[in-house]
PDB file of C-alpha atoms in Angstrom:
ATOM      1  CA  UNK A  27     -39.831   0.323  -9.976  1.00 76.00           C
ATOM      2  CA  UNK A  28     -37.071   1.339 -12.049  1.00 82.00           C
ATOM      3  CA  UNK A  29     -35.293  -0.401 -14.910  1.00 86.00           C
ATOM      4  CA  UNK A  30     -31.810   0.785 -13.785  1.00 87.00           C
ATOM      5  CA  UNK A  31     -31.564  -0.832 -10.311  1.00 89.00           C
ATOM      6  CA  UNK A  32     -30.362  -4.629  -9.465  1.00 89.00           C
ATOM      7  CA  UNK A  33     -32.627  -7.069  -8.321  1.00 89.00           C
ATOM      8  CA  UNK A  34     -31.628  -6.365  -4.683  1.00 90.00           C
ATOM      9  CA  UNK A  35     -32.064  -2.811  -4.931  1.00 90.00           C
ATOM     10  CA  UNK A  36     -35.352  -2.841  -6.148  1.00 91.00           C
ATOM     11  CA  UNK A  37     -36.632  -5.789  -3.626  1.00 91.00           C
ATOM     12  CA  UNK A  38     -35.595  -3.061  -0.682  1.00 92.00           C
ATOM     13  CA  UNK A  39     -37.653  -0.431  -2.594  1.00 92.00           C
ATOM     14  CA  UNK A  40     -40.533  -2.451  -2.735  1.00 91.00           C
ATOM     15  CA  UNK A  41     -39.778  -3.325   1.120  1.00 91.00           C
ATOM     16  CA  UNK A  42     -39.609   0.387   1.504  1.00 94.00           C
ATOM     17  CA  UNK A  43     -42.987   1.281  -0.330  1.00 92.00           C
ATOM     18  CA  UNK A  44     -44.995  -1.897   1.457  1.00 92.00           C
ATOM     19  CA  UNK A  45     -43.817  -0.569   4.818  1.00 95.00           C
ATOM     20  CA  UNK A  46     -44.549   2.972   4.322  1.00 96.00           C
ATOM     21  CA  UNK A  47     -48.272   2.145   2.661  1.00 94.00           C
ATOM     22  CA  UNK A  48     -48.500  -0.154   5.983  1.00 95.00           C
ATOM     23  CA  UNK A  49     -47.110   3.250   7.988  1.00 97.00           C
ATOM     24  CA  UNK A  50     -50.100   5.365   6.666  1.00 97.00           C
ATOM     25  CA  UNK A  51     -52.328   2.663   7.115  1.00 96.00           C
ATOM     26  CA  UNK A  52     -52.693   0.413   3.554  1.00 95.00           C
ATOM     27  CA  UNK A  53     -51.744  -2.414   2.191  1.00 92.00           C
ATOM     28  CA  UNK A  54     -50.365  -3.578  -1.270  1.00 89.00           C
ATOM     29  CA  UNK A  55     -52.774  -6.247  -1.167  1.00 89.00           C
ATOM     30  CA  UNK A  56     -54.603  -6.055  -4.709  1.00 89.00           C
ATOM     31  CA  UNK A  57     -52.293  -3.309  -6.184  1.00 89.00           C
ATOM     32  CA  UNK A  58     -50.169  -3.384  -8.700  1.00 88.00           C
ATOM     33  CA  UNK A  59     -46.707  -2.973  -8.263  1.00 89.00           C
ATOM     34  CA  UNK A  60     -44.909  -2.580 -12.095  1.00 92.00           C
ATOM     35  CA  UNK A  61     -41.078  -3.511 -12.222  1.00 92.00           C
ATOM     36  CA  UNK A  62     -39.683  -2.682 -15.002  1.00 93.00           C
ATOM     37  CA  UNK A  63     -36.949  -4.952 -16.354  1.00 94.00           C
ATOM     38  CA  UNK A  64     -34.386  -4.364 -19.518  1.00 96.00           C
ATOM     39  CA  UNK A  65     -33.767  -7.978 -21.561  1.00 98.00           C
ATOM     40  CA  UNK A  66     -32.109  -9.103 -24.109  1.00 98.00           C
ATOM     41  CA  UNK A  67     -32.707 -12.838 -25.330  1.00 98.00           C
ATOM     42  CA  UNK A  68     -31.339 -14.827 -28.027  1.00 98.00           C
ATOM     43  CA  UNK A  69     -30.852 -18.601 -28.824  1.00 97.00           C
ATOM     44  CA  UNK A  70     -27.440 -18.480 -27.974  1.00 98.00           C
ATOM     45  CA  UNK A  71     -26.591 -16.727 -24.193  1.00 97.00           C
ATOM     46  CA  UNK A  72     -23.338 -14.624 -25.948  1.00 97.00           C
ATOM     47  CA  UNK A  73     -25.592 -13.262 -28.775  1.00 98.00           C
ATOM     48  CA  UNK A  74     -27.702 -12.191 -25.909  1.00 98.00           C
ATOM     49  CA  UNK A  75     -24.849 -10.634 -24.066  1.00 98.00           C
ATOM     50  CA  UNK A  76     -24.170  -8.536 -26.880  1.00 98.00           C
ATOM     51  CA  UNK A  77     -27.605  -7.041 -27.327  1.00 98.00           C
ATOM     52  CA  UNK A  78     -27.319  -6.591 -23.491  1.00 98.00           C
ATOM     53  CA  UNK A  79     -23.854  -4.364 -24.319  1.00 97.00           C
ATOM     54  CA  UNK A  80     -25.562  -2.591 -26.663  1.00 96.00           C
ATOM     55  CA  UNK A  81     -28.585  -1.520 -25.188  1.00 95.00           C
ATOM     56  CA  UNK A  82     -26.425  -0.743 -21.982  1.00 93.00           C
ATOM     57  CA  UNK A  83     -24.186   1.406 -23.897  1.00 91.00           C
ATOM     58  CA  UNK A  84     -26.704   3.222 -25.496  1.00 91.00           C
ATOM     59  CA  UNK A  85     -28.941   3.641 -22.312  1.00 87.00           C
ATOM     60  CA  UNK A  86     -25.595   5.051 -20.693  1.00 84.00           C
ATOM     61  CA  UNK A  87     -24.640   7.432 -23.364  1.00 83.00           C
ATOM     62  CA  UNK A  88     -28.338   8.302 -23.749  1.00 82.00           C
ATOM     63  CA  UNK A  89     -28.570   9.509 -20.295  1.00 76.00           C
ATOM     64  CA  UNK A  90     -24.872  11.014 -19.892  1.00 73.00           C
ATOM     65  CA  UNK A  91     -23.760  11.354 -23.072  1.00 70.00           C
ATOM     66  CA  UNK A  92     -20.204   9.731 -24.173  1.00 61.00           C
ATOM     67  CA  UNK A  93     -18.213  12.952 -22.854  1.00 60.00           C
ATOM     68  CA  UNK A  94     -19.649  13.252 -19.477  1.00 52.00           C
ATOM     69  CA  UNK A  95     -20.235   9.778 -18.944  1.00 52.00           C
ATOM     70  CA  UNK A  96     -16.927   9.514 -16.357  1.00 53.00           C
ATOM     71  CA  UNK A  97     -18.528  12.373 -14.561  1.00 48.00           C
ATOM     72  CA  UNK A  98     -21.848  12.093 -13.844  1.00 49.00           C
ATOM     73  CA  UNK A  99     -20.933   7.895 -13.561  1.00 54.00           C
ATOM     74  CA  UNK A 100     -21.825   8.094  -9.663  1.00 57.00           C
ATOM     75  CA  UNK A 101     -25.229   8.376 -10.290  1.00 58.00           C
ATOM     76  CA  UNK A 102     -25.382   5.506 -11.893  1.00 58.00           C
ATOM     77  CA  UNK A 103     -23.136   3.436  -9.904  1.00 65.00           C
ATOM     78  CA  UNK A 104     -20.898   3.869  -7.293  1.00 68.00           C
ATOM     79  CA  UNK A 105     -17.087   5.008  -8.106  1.00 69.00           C
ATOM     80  CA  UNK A 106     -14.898   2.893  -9.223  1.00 74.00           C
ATOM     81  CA  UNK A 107     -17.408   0.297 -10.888  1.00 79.00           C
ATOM     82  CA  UNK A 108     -17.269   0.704 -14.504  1.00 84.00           C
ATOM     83  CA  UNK A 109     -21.283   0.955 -15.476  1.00 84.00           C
ATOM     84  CA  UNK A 110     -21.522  -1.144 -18.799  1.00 89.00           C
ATOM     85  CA  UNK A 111     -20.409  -4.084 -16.477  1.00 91.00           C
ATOM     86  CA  UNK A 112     -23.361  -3.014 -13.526  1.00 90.00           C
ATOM     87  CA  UNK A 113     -25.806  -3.022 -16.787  1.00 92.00           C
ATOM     88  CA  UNK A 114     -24.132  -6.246 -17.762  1.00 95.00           C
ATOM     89  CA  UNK A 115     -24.096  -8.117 -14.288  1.00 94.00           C
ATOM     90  CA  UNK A 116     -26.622  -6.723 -12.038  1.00 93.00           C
ATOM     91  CA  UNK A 117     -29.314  -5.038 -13.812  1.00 94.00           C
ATOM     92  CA  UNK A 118     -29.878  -6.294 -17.459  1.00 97.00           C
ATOM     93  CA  UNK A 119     -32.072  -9.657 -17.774  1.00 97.00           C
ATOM     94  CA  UNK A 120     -30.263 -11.216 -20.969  1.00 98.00           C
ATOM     95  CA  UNK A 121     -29.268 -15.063 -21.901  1.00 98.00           C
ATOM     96  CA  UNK A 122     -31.119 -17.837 -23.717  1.00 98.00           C
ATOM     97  CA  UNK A 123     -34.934 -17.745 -23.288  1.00 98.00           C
ATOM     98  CA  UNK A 124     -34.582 -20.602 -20.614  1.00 98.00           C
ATOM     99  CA  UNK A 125     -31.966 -18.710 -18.381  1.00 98.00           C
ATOM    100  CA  UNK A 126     -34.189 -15.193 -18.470  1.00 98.00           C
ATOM    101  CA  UNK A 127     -37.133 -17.411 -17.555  1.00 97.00           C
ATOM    102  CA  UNK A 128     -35.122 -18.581 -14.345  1.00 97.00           C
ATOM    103  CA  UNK A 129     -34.537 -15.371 -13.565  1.00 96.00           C
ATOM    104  CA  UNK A 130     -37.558 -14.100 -13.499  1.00 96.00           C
ATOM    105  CA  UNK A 131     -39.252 -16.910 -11.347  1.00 96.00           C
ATOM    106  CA  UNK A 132     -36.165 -16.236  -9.411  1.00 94.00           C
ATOM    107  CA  UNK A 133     -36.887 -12.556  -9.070  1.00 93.00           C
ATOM    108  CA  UNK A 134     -40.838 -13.915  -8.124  1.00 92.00           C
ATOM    109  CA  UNK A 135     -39.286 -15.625  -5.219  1.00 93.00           C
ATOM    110  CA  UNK A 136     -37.118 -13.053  -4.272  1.00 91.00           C
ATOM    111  CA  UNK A 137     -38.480  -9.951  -4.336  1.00 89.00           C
ATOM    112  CA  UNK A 138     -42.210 -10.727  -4.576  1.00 86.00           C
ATOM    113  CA  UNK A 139     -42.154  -9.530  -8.711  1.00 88.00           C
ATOM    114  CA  UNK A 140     -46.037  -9.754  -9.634  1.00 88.00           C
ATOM    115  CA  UNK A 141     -46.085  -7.192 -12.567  1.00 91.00           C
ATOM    116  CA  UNK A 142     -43.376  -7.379 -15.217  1.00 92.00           C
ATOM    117  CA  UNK A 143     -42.834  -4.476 -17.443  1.00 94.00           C
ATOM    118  CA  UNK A 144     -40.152  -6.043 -19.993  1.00 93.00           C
ATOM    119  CA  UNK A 145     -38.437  -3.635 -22.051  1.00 95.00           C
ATOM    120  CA  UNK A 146     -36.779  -5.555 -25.380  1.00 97.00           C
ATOM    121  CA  UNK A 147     -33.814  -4.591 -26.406  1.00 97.00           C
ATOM    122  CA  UNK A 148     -34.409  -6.354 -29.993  1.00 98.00           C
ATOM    123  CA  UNK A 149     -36.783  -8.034 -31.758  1.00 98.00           C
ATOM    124  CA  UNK A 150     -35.470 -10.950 -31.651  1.00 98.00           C
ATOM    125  CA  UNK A 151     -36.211 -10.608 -27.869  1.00 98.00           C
ATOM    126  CA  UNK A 152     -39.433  -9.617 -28.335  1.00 98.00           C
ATOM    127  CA  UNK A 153     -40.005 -12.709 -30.171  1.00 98.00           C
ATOM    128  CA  UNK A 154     -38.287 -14.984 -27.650  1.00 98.00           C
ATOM    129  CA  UNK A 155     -40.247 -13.448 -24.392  1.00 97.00           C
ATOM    130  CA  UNK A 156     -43.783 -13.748 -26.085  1.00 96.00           C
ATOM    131  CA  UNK A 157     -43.076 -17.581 -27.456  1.00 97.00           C
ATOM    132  CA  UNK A 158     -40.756 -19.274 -25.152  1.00 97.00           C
ATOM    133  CA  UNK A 159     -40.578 -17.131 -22.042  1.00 97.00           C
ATOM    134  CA  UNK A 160     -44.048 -15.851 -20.916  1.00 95.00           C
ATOM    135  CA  UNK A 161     -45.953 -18.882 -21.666  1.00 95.00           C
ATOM    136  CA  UNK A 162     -43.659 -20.752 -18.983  1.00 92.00           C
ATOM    137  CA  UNK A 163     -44.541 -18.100 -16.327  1.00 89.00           C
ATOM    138  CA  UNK A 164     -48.562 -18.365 -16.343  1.00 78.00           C
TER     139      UNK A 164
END
């Protein structure tokens, strides 16, 4: 499940892909489901925020380049919401390691996440998840 989608959005894909396995006659019972999350920690949550900005704004240019960025925008997100801010507010896991680790159990609850692919937007986060977030989460 894709690192560019909210929360919600990726708890009705996974409804989506249950029901259809159930449809053709399977169950996700002892698969793996991967959902892939961007996040940016730091000890302070606006440090964290600007990691999250800057791995936002270089996913988005990455993908649509500066110039064509306003143009190809509605693939990203729908018209008129500026995408940095989606990134910033919907889709990007970023704050101190205690808030990211709420969020994640939260996302457990929510949308039944089992398998966390965590992509680190900075060492620093790297160093965070592995000593303060993940051993909260076992």
């Amino acid at each position: 499940m894709d690192p560019h989608s909210s929360g919600p959005e990726i708890g009705a894909k996974r409804r989506h892909y249950t029901a259809k396995l159930a449809a053709a006659g399977f169950s996700e019972t002892g698969r793996d489901i991967p959902i892939a999350r961007l996040v940016a920690i730091a000890d302070k949550a606006g440090k964290a925020a600007e990691v999250a900005r800057s791995g936002a704004e270089w996913i988005l240019n990455s993908y649509l380049g500066a110039r064509h960025r306003p143009v190809m925008q509605g693939s990203f997100t729908p018209a008129g919401v500026d995408p940095i801010r989606r990134y910033l507010d919907e889709v990007i896991l970023h704050g101190t390691p205690d808030k990211v680790g709420d969020e994640i159990l939260r996302l457990r609850e929510e949308i039944g996440l089992d398998y966390l692919l965590c992509a680190p937007l900075s060492h620093q986060t790297f160093m965070l998840l592995t000593e303060k977030v993940l051993p909260r989460l076992s």
